[in-house]
Amino acid sequence: MDFKYAFFSTMFSMLLFCFSGTRLSAELELAQTALVEVDVSWELSRKIPDTLFGLFFEEINHAGAGGIWAELVGNRGFEAGGPHTPSDIDPWSIIGDDSSIYITTDRSSCFSQNSVALRMEILCDNCPAGGVGIYNPGFWGMNIEEGKAYNLVMYVRSLESVDLTASLTCSDGLQNLASVSIQGIDLSNWTKIEMQLLAQGTCRASRLELTSMKRGVIWFDQVSLMPSDTYKGHGFRKELTYMLLELRPQFLRFPGGCFVEGDWLRNAFRWRETIGPWEQRPGHFGDVWNYWTDDGLGYYEFLQLAEDLGASPIWVFNAGISHHDEVDTTVIEPFVKDVLDSLEFARGSEESTWGSVRATMGHPERFPVKYVAIGNEDCGKEFYRGNYLKFYEAIREAYPDIQMISNCDGSSRPLDHRADLYDFHVYTSAANLFLMKNKFDRTSRIGPKVFVSEYAVNEPKDTGKGSLLASLAEAAFLTGLEKNSDVVQMASYAPLFVNDNDRTWNPDAIVFNSWQQYGTPSYWMQTYFRESSGSVIHPIMINSSYSDALAASAITWQDAEDIFLRVKIVNFGPNAVNLTVSSKGLQAGVNTAKSTVTILTSGNMLDENSFTEPNKVVPVTSKLPDASEEMQALLAPYSFTSFDLALDQYSKLVAEM
């Protein structure tokens, strides 16, 4: 170990973060002082709900279509233009010119719910080398990697014999990565073709080509290309799923958000149209975020994703309301029955009507849906309360254990209707969210609990595309939720995902394109809270003239081997802080060998991560050799720090917890 490495290692261990000798000296001269006192005695401790921190998934920013759902073909059924023909087939395009190929759509599909098919007429007798045909670039280019296999499924019909080639090429069509030919097959009726393409090269912006050199007419429908190595074979993009697993979520709220309702009810998410064989799902246009989805990621897949993440599913359904048209209480009954059917699909036995459908899809076991949200951000709409009560009463009768979530905010005054939880959303500036760390201090402890299902700093000047400053304000807010976890039961950041090619909403926790991904500082901030659910919260006090810029919480948590006292501190100000941490009531000694400190900070409070610098603002963990019941450290300006003190007498403490 050279001197420079040893120096910085020691500085990190003591939490002495600096950018240069001059900067460190200036910080020491301007440093504030603070005493943080933690009472670890069990008498004043309280268990945090097991479900406190989780995830909210909305189909926004191409989070699912072109995101975590690994389907590589966009508009695979040619339905994106609606049921009328000729239809918009974007992003499909032709290979050739008007003299060699003619493309249109008709309603000749073998699938009744998505009747549009593509008709390709090859006009040339002496076609150019490589043939003519169609290609699909997927979602801003397909990521094809050497040595990996891709499963192609498509439905084809032709009244004549065909000589068809399916290929994966780079976006310019010049580099051929994989090819397979289709010959000698009777295609006089719609025929399902399945084949595997093994990539012989890598191209980050590839496309699927379907070409021929033989004059004739070929119809295509439901063309799908999926990587063979999705997460557990369930269709989810592995690297994005791993990032979710890293957060250890306790619940998954889905599928929206505004995506649930649509601007118009005709474009709302219809769960029963998103289950069953993918070829028969009609898909729909999400008119709030303005893109088509084939609904390969449907109700069943959301339930499956929750199970894969070890998270409780929270089903957000349409309350008969959209942004522009609403259903009054006199015609709400079909919507109520629809929701009861959706719950039977998830929770019903294999013998039940809808439970049997789930079983045929490969999941005979019931999905443990224990929470439903009746609508999304609908409280102020005319018919919401009347509709809500219809849903509430029907669900309570059929499923007494299900916890129902109202859209109305009960944090300041009691609700005027029954609910188990109420939904609270906050998008604001960094300064405002930091101050909201005390938001629920005075909220009534009687009645429904709080579900903070959407929170984030979204003021452009504060956050850019996801800044350190935003993450610090959010961290402070979450320490307040921990402190008030007797009334706050669940919380989730929003939005979760953004495809960098479709930043409809900014910022987001996880940024990706076809082959890369990174977490924003807000994502990494959440890793500090992944052990909080089900842990023990302790009283904590901050004594400092600088306390208006500080936020803190203290929990006791355990892993498979050890138990830890975690003290988290946000420094939301421009000054360093000479900090003393005093822990009272410890019933065990501190094991310095296993104690650590983790710091999230950077050279500028508006620093962001990016594809070129994905780790510019990430937590840094190091040993804490000075860990003890009372210890000193220097907090960097604009930083989030977690002290994890490993405690001795593990078995005794676990028994007392």
XYZ file of C-alpha atoms in Angstrom:
657
model
C 0.000 0.000 0.000
C 1.562 3.294 -1.073
C 1.338 6.460 1.003
C -1.372 8.113 -1.102
C -3.674 5.077 -0.872
C -3.064 4.680 2.848
C -3.747 8.366 3.437
C -7.107 8.362 1.672
C -8.138 5.065 3.223
C -7.545 6.535 6.666
C -9.361 9.723 5.784
C -12.421 7.812 4.612
C -12.407 5.676 7.724
C -12.535 8.846 9.818
C -15.101 10.358 7.430
C -12.667 13.090 6.447
C -13.797 13.599 2.863
C -11.773 16.215 1.019
C -11.031 17.288 -2.516
C -7.643 18.916 -1.868
C -5.521 20.087 1.035
C -6.739 23.647 0.537
C -10.384 22.552 0.441
C -9.969 20.464 3.607
C -8.364 23.328 5.487
C -11.166 25.675 4.459
C -13.772 23.160 5.565
C -12.114 22.703 8.940
C -12.039 26.443 9.476
C -15.737 26.796 8.576
C -16.889 23.534 10.118
C -19.977 23.544 12.289
C -20.342 21.314 15.345
C -23.128 18.897 16.140
C -23.944 16.280 18.754
C -26.165 13.384 17.683
C -27.534 11.382 20.596
C -29.103 7.970 20.042
C -31.062 6.157 22.741
C -30.635 2.479 21.953
C -32.444 1.163 25.022
C -35.165 -1.273 24.003
C -37.774 0.468 26.174
C -37.983 3.420 23.783
C -37.480 1.450 20.573
C -40.153 0.467 18.094
C -40.337 -2.017 15.240
C -40.609 -0.548 11.751
C -43.287 -2.143 9.517
C -41.963 -4.977 7.385
C -43.246 -3.218 4.269
C -41.874 0.293 4.783
C -39.764 0.653 1.636
C -40.542 -0.745 -1.781
C -40.935 0.070 -5.471
C -43.466 1.769 -7.692
C -43.496 0.715 -11.328
C -45.341 2.740 -13.941
C -45.313 2.230 -17.690
C -43.736 5.627 -18.354
C -40.502 6.586 -20.153
C -40.658 3.160 -21.876
C -39.978 1.576 -18.504
C -41.577 -1.703 -19.542
C -41.938 -1.713 -23.326
C -38.349 -1.270 -24.422
C -37.207 -1.506 -20.799
C -37.390 -4.217 -18.171
C -39.618 -6.292 -20.449
C -37.033 -7.895 -22.720
C -39.070 -8.027 -25.951
C -36.846 -6.575 -28.681
C -39.472 -5.998 -31.386
C -41.540 -2.832 -31.254
C -45.162 -3.071 -32.485
C -44.796 -6.799 -32.933
C -48.428 -7.281 -33.986
C -48.686 -4.236 -36.310
C -51.555 -2.958 -34.140
C -50.084 0.366 -33.013
C -52.073 2.312 -35.584
C -55.352 0.932 -34.250
C -57.764 -1.556 -35.827
C -58.254 0.441 -39.020
C -56.284 -0.376 -42.152
C -54.051 0.642 -43.704
C -52.376 1.001 -40.321
C -49.301 2.735 -38.968
C -46.628 0.043 -38.699
C -43.893 2.191 -37.143
C -41.078 1.310 -36.324
C -41.191 -1.290 -39.123
C -39.611 -0.104 -42.394
C -38.930 -1.592 -45.811
C -35.731 -2.930 -47.316
C -35.850 -2.074 -51.010
C -37.843 0.503 -52.957
C -41.303 0.949 -54.431
C -40.341 -0.941 -57.573
C -39.287 -4.053 -55.641
C -41.644 -4.274 -52.676
C -45.103 -3.118 -51.622
C -46.156 -3.112 -47.960
C -49.622 -2.617 -46.522
C -51.799 -3.944 -43.714
C -55.112 -5.763 -43.751
C -57.430 -7.449 -41.279
C -56.523 -11.028 -42.139
C -54.890 -12.073 -38.869
C -55.808 -15.369 -37.281
C -56.123 -13.591 -33.909
C -59.584 -12.178 -33.295
C -58.476 -9.603 -30.688
C -55.726 -8.148 -32.875
C -56.881 -8.562 -36.431
C -54.269 -6.459 -38.238
C -51.579 -8.306 -40.186
C -48.831 -7.064 -42.489
C -48.980 -7.935 -46.190
C -45.632 -7.927 -48.009
C -45.694 -8.228 -51.794
C -42.334 -8.799 -53.482
C -42.426 -7.315 -56.978
C -38.946 -8.057 -58.304
C -37.934 -11.083 -60.349
C -34.248 -10.241 -60.062
C -34.124 -8.831 -56.571
C -30.991 -7.076 -55.315
C -28.395 -9.071 -53.423
C -29.606 -9.818 -49.916
C -33.232 -9.578 -51.009
C -35.980 -7.138 -50.116
C -38.306 -7.145 -47.148
C -38.943 -5.442 -43.832
C -36.929 -4.645 -40.748
C -37.635 -3.673 -37.146
C -35.065 -1.717 -35.075
C -36.903 -2.380 -31.846
C -36.713 0.379 -29.287
C -33.996 2.700 -30.599
C -31.880 -0.253 -31.700
C -31.612 -3.848 -30.466
C -28.664 -4.879 -28.347
C -27.334 -8.083 -29.911
C -24.297 -9.669 -28.253
C -21.895 -12.248 -29.636
C -22.465 -15.774 -28.367
C -25.972 -15.117 -27.102
C -29.115 -16.760 -28.424
C -32.320 -14.961 -29.394
C -35.677 -16.684 -29.748
C -37.701 -15.628 -32.784
C -41.406 -16.414 -32.980
C -43.671 -15.226 -35.787
C -46.819 -16.164 -37.629
C -46.523 -16.425 -41.401
C -48.927 -17.147 -44.267
C -48.401 -17.406 -48.002
C -50.375 -19.061 -50.816
C -47.123 -19.903 -52.579
C -43.883 -21.512 -51.510
C -41.549 -19.033 -49.891
C -37.848 -18.506 -49.585
C -37.589 -16.317 -46.504
C -34.574 -15.289 -44.422
C -34.656 -13.949 -40.872
C -31.511 -12.042 -39.905
C -30.050 -9.914 -37.176
C -27.921 -7.139 -38.621
C -26.327 -3.917 -37.476
C -28.437 -0.811 -38.003
C -26.920 -0.072 -41.419
C -27.832 -3.576 -42.568
C -24.239 -4.333 -43.554
C -22.937 -6.443 -40.666
C -24.840 -9.734 -40.490
C -24.865 -11.112 -36.940
C -27.117 -14.145 -37.414
C -29.334 -15.626 -40.123
C -31.705 -18.523 -40.613
C -33.727 -19.434 -43.687
C -37.293 -20.697 -43.968
C -37.960 -22.951 -46.951
C -40.118 -25.880 -47.909
C -42.862 -25.254 -45.342
C -46.573 -25.256 -46.193
C -47.728 -21.799 -45.189
C -51.119 -21.811 -46.915
C -52.660 -21.340 -43.465
C -51.290 -19.139 -40.710
C -48.291 -21.017 -39.294
C -46.318 -20.395 -36.143
C -42.601 -20.329 -36.909
C -40.139 -20.697 -34.032
C -36.377 -20.558 -34.386
C -33.281 -19.486 -32.507
C -30.709 -17.041 -33.792
C -27.172 -17.346 -32.373
C -25.261 -14.081 -32.678
C -21.837 -14.257 -34.304
C -20.992 -10.665 -33.432
C -21.988 -7.732 -31.235
C -23.866 -4.618 -32.273
C -25.578 -2.272 -29.817
C -27.947 -0.851 -32.447
C -29.154 -3.883 -34.355
C -32.339 -4.735 -36.184
C -34.387 -7.779 -37.183
C -34.736 -8.299 -40.953
C -37.239 -10.508 -42.785
C -36.207 -10.719 -46.441
C -36.813 -12.708 -49.609
C -35.633 -12.742 -53.229
C -38.680 -14.567 -54.587
C -41.680 -12.828 -56.151
C -44.869 -13.418 -54.218
C -47.023 -12.317 -51.276
C -46.297 -13.103 -47.624
C -48.347 -12.116 -44.589
C -46.748 -11.620 -41.152
C -48.216 -11.217 -37.703
C -47.065 -11.292 -34.077
C -43.320 -11.182 -34.662
C -41.399 -11.535 -31.386
C -37.699 -11.623 -30.612
C -36.623 -12.300 -27.044
C -33.184 -12.930 -25.515
C -32.995 -16.520 -24.335
C -31.437 -15.537 -20.984
C -34.107 -13.382 -19.337
C -34.372 -13.320 -15.542
C -35.549 -16.787 -14.424
C -36.907 -17.226 -17.933
C -39.768 -14.888 -17.020
C -39.097 -12.301 -19.718
C -37.414 -9.604 -17.613
C -34.167 -7.940 -18.620
C -31.596 -9.350 -16.227
C -29.408 -6.356 -15.496
C -32.384 -4.116 -14.713
C -33.946 -6.778 -12.502
C -30.659 -7.108 -10.602
C -30.757 -3.377 -9.867
C -34.227 -3.786 -8.368
C -33.111 -6.771 -6.301
C -30.274 -4.654 -4.929
C -32.883 -2.419 -3.268
C -34.512 -5.428 -1.519
C -38.023 -4.048 -2.036
C -40.793 -5.130 0.283
C -43.613 -4.280 -2.119
C -44.209 -3.525 -5.788
C -46.937 -1.054 -6.743
C -48.070 -1.430 -10.367
C -48.894 -0.645 -13.198
C -49.296 3.108 -12.525
C -49.784 5.964 -12.000
C -51.675 7.783 -14.681
C -51.054 4.833 -17.012
C -53.844 3.011 -15.135
C -56.605 5.430 -16.122
C -55.570 6.999 -19.386
C -56.604 10.421 -20.534
C -59.704 8.628 -21.830
C -61.188 5.466 -20.386
C -60.907 3.680 -23.730
C -57.122 3.814 -23.271
C -57.073 2.642 -19.652
C -55.116 -0.455 -18.628
C -57.481 -3.450 -18.963
C -56.012 -6.304 -16.963
C -57.943 -9.116 -18.656
C -56.656 -7.999 -22.072
C -53.064 -8.371 -20.809
C -53.224 -12.016 -19.726
C -53.211 -15.298 -21.613
C -51.053 -16.052 -24.668
C -49.073 -13.002 -25.704
C -50.123 -13.405 -29.335
C -53.745 -12.801 -28.381
C -53.186 -9.653 -26.330
C -54.524 -6.672 -28.287
C -52.179 -4.122 -26.704
C -53.200 -0.521 -26.203
C -52.092 3.066 -26.609
C -51.059 4.722 -23.358
C -52.459 8.143 -24.128
C -51.024 9.812 -21.021
C -47.395 9.065 -21.900
C -48.111 8.768 -25.628
C -46.779 5.423 -26.783
C -48.069 2.028 -27.756
C -47.483 -1.079 -25.682
C -48.153 -4.639 -26.819
C -48.890 -5.519 -23.154
C -46.409 -8.363 -23.118
C -45.749 -6.952 -19.662
C -49.266 -7.468 -18.368
C -51.073 -8.122 -15.121
C -49.705 -11.656 -14.784
C -46.137 -10.520 -15.466
C -46.388 -7.758 -12.860
C -47.496 -10.342 -10.303
C -44.619 -12.564 -11.404
C -42.117 -9.705 -11.090
C -43.302 -8.972 -7.552
C -42.822 -12.621 -6.665
C -39.343 -12.685 -8.231
C -38.389 -9.632 -6.173
C -39.811 -11.125 -2.974
C -42.172 -8.153 -2.781
C -45.840 -7.849 -1.868
C -47.908 -6.886 -4.924
C -49.953 -3.680 -4.715
C -52.512 -3.655 -7.525
C -53.573 -0.176 -8.624
C -56.784 -0.401 -10.630
C -58.976 2.043 -12.488
C -61.807 3.451 -10.382
C -64.045 4.083 -13.385
C -62.375 7.449 -13.844
C -59.989 9.018 -16.315
C -58.719 12.525 -16.867
C -61.443 13.397 -19.369
C -64.387 11.067 -18.863
C -65.784 9.415 -15.769
C -68.300 6.742 -14.882
C -70.863 7.688 -12.282
C -72.079 5.383 -9.507
C -75.071 4.194 -11.507
C -72.906 2.324 -14.025
C -69.926 1.378 -11.868
C -70.990 -2.247 -11.314
C -69.155 -3.676 -14.369
C -65.954 -2.022 -13.129
C -66.459 -3.520 -9.675
C -66.967 -7.004 -11.111
C -63.879 -6.537 -13.252
C -61.766 -5.832 -10.169
C -63.190 -8.812 -8.280
C -62.298 -10.981 -11.263
C -58.757 -9.588 -11.241
C -58.388 -10.541 -7.587
C -59.720 -14.013 -8.293
C -57.110 -14.341 -11.050
C -54.378 -13.558 -8.514
C -55.788 -15.269 -5.422
C -58.346 -17.782 -6.621
C -57.917 -21.547 -6.461
C -57.039 -23.575 -9.545
C -60.690 -24.568 -9.714
C -62.023 -20.996 -9.788
C -62.931 -19.345 -13.071
C -60.041 -16.903 -13.178
C -57.650 -18.842 -10.962
C -57.761 -21.625 -13.532
C -56.619 -19.136 -16.196
C -53.631 -18.258 -14.023
C -52.870 -21.952 -13.568
C -52.892 -22.552 -17.331
C -50.317 -19.772 -17.642
C -47.971 -21.832 -15.472
C -48.638 -20.519 -11.970
C -51.044 -22.776 -10.041
C -49.960 -21.190 -6.763
C -51.870 -18.105 -5.689
C -50.260 -14.686 -5.783
C -50.476 -13.038 -2.338
C -52.227 -9.775 -3.257
C -52.970 -8.080 0.071
C -53.158 -4.445 -1.052
C -55.217 -2.656 -3.682
C -55.239 1.035 -4.532
C -58.628 2.240 -5.711
C -57.615 4.631 -8.487
C -54.712 7.027 -8.745
C -54.741 10.763 -7.906
C -58.533 10.803 -8.327
C -59.726 12.234 -5.012
C -60.823 15.593 -6.399
C -62.882 14.114 -9.244
C -66.660 14.271 -9.086
C -67.525 10.587 -8.919
C -64.489 9.284 -7.015
C -65.989 8.961 -3.555
C -69.168 7.289 -4.804
C -67.179 4.882 -6.952
C -64.662 4.278 -4.180
C -67.333 3.108 -1.738
C -68.716 0.633 -4.272
C -65.277 -0.895 -4.727
C -64.533 -0.811 -1.007
C -67.708 -2.617 0.012
C -67.463 -5.298 -2.682
C -63.787 -6.056 -2.020
C -64.239 -6.053 1.757
C -67.036 -8.598 1.454
C -65.128 -10.886 -0.909
C -61.635 -10.474 0.591
C -61.810 -9.209 4.187
C -58.029 -9.312 4.587
C -57.185 -7.047 1.647
C -55.932 -3.604 2.642
C -57.571 -0.849 0.617
C -55.842 2.402 -0.278
C -57.747 5.648 -0.849
C -56.502 8.410 -3.148
C -57.534 11.086 -0.633
C -54.930 12.657 1.657
C -55.667 12.117 5.327
C -52.451 13.606 6.699
C -54.008 16.942 7.704
C -57.629 16.042 8.391
C -59.584 12.789 8.775
C -60.949 11.057 5.703
C -64.696 11.144 5.176
C -64.731 7.495 4.056
C -63.374 4.174 5.207
C -59.879 3.093 4.175
C -56.966 1.072 5.500
C -54.372 3.416 4.020
C -54.357 6.664 2.096
C -52.073 7.574 -0.768
C -49.731 10.564 -0.428
C -47.735 11.943 -3.376
C -45.097 14.680 -3.270
C -43.001 16.156 -6.089
C -41.281 19.376 -5.124
C -38.018 21.266 -4.743
C -35.071 19.959 -2.748
C -35.518 22.603 -0.029
C -39.203 21.819 0.386
C -38.723 18.057 0.552
C -35.901 18.440 3.080
C -38.256 20.435 5.321
C -40.905 17.746 4.900
C -38.838 15.371 7.008
C -41.222 16.405 9.778
C -44.351 16.181 7.619
C -46.000 13.345 9.567
C -44.923 14.301 13.087
C -48.385 15.632 13.908
C -50.453 13.317 11.724
C -53.189 11.504 13.635
C -52.246 8.030 14.784
C -55.917 7.054 14.723
C -57.452 5.775 11.507
C -55.892 4.896 8.136
C -52.141 4.627 7.767
C -50.020 6.495 5.217
C -48.700 5.136 1.923
C -46.225 7.602 0.383
C -46.384 5.899 -2.993
C -44.715 8.659 -5.031
C -42.006 11.026 -3.823
C -39.119 12.780 -5.545
C -37.374 16.090 -6.023
C -38.334 17.214 -9.513
C -37.578 20.939 -9.548
C -35.359 21.269 -12.674
C -32.853 23.676 -11.112
C -32.329 21.239 -8.228
C -32.210 17.941 -9.991
C -31.124 18.108 -13.636
C -31.246 14.463 -14.699
C -30.791 13.246 -11.133
C -28.488 15.151 -8.798
C -26.746 14.601 -5.484
C -28.747 17.503 -4.017
C -32.057 15.849 -4.903
C -30.981 12.571 -3.318
C -29.984 14.305 -0.078
C -33.380 15.977 0.280
C -35.068 12.650 -0.414
C -32.861 10.910 2.148
C -33.840 13.470 4.782
C -37.505 12.912 3.917
C -37.080 9.155 4.355
C -35.439 9.528 7.759
C -38.637 11.333 8.731
C -40.715 8.446 7.406
C -38.652 6.020 9.489
C -39.239 8.161 12.557
C -42.978 8.222 11.826
C -43.270 4.608 10.764
C -45.954 4.043 13.371
C -48.273 5.880 10.964
C -46.344 5.650 7.662
C -46.563 2.051 6.487
C -45.037 2.180 2.982
C -43.043 4.486 0.719
C -41.693 4.332 -2.839
C -39.758 6.664 -5.137
C -41.146 7.622 -8.551
C -40.617 7.178 -11.404
C -38.504 4.050 -11.193
C -37.170 3.749 -14.763
C -36.366 5.915 -17.766
C -35.206 4.844 -21.195
C -32.717 7.560 -22.091
C -34.396 7.840 -25.493
C -37.768 8.786 -23.972
C -37.373 11.167 -21.033
C -41.043 12.023 -20.709
C -40.559 12.474 -16.961
C -37.380 13.595 -15.292
C -35.636 12.637 -13.020
C -35.842 8.887 -12.400
C -34.081 6.307 -10.259
C -32.633 4.046 -12.971
C -31.513 5.173 -16.434
C -30.962 2.720 -19.282
C -30.717 2.290 -23.018
C -30.613 -0.924 -25.040
C -27.397 -2.135 -23.420
C -26.361 0.153 -20.543
C -27.822 1.161 -17.216
C -26.898 3.194 -14.182
C -28.441 4.399 -10.966
C -28.950 8.088 -10.281
C -27.908 9.376 -6.845
C -31.569 8.905 -5.845
C -31.235 5.195 -6.612
C -28.095 4.894 -4.515
C -29.705 6.881 -1.712
C -32.368 4.176 -1.474
C -29.751 1.507 -0.824
C -29.194 3.121 2.584
C -32.785 2.221 3.504
C -32.996 -1.340 2.194
C -32.432 -2.805 5.671
C -34.941 -0.498 7.359
C -38.118 -2.488 6.721
C -38.741 -4.704 9.729
C -35.834 -3.266 11.708
C -35.983 -1.365 15.020
C -36.122 2.432 15.140
C -34.492 4.352 18.018
C -35.029 7.903 19.291
C -32.414 10.336 18.029
C -31.682 13.988 18.818
C -29.513 16.550 17.047
C -27.987 19.345 19.125
C -26.396 21.999 16.925
C -26.799 25.580 15.815
C -26.563 24.037 12.347
C -29.380 21.534 12.956
C -31.626 23.109 10.318
C -29.301 21.607 7.714
C -29.135 18.146 9.296
C -31.416 15.127 9.349
C -30.777 11.817 11.063
C -32.244 8.475 12.051
C -31.034 5.404 13.911
C -32.063 1.776 13.482
C -30.896 -1.620 14.634
C -30.850 -4.228 11.888
C -29.383 -7.657 11.365
C -27.969 -9.692 8.529
C -27.295 -13.425 8.446
C -24.337 -13.125 10.824
C -24.348 -9.867 12.745
C -26.468 -7.132 14.237
C -25.768 -3.451 13.611
C -26.665 -0.058 14.934
C -27.017 2.169 11.876
C -26.919 5.935 12.320
C -27.756 7.804 9.119
C -27.031 11.533 8.825
C -27.786 13.946 5.991
C -25.754 17.151 5.782
C -27.865 19.332 3.510
C -25.678 22.398 3.938
C -22.489 23.857 2.429
C -20.409 23.516 5.602
C -18.528 20.573 7.014
C -19.649 19.418 10.447
C -17.492 18.295 13.363
C -19.788 15.544 14.556
C -20.032 13.620 17.794
C -22.222 10.510 17.784
C -23.221 9.303 21.239
C -25.110 6.030 21.655
C -26.749 5.460 25.025
C -28.279 2.294 26.344
C -26.238 -0.151 24.266
C -26.458 -3.615 25.752
C -23.460 -4.814 23.803
C -19.966 -3.727 22.910
C -18.993 -2.380 19.495
C -17.032 -4.693 17.218
C -14.710 -2.297 15.388
C -13.462 -4.994 13.007
C -16.915 -5.340 11.444
C -18.042 -1.716 11.690
C -18.185 0.427 8.538
C -19.020 3.897 7.300
C -20.685 4.625 3.948
C -20.667 8.065 2.322
C -22.640 9.475 -0.605
C -21.210 12.819 -1.731
C -19.406 14.518 -4.602
C -17.455 17.617 -5.574
C -20.590 19.568 -6.486
C -24.085 19.287 -5.057
C -25.542 19.153 -8.598
C -23.264 16.347 -9.775
C -25.013 13.546 -11.677
C -24.231 10.091 -12.969
C -24.259 9.296 -16.683
C -23.418 6.535 -19.130
C -19.904 7.958 -19.422
C -19.544 8.401 -15.648
C -21.976 5.931 -14.071
C -20.153 5.949 -10.736
C -19.507 9.641 -10.305
C -21.928 9.827 -7.359
C -22.151 6.477 -5.601
C -21.774 5.349 -1.990
C -18.255 4.583 -0.791
C -17.907 2.132 2.089
C -14.831 1.751 4.263
C -13.810 0.412 7.653
C -14.591 2.355 10.798
C -11.712 1.551 13.166
C -12.770 4.255 15.654
C -16.300 2.887 16.024
C -17.493 3.134 19.610
C -20.404 4.228 21.771
C -19.120 7.771 21.416
C -17.100 8.792 18.390
C -16.116 11.828 16.380
C -16.115 12.394 12.636
C -16.149 15.187 10.098
C -19.207 15.281 7.853
C -18.560 16.592 4.353
C -20.792 19.336 2.964
C -23.760 18.016 1.000
C -23.345 14.425 2.052
C -25.292 11.398 3.249
C -23.473 9.178 5.710
C -24.295 5.866 7.336
C -22.370 4.587 10.357
C -22.877 0.843 10.837
C -21.649 -0.210 14.255
C -21.410 -3.978 14.579
C -22.597 -5.083 18.009
C -21.365 -7.965 20.140
C -23.601 -10.421 22.029
C -25.490 -11.122 18.826
C -27.742 -13.932 20.022
C -28.831 -12.039 23.156
C -29.746 -8.923 21.189
C -31.637 -10.882 18.544
C -33.699 -12.550 21.243
C -34.566 -9.157 22.715
C -35.491 -7.751 19.289
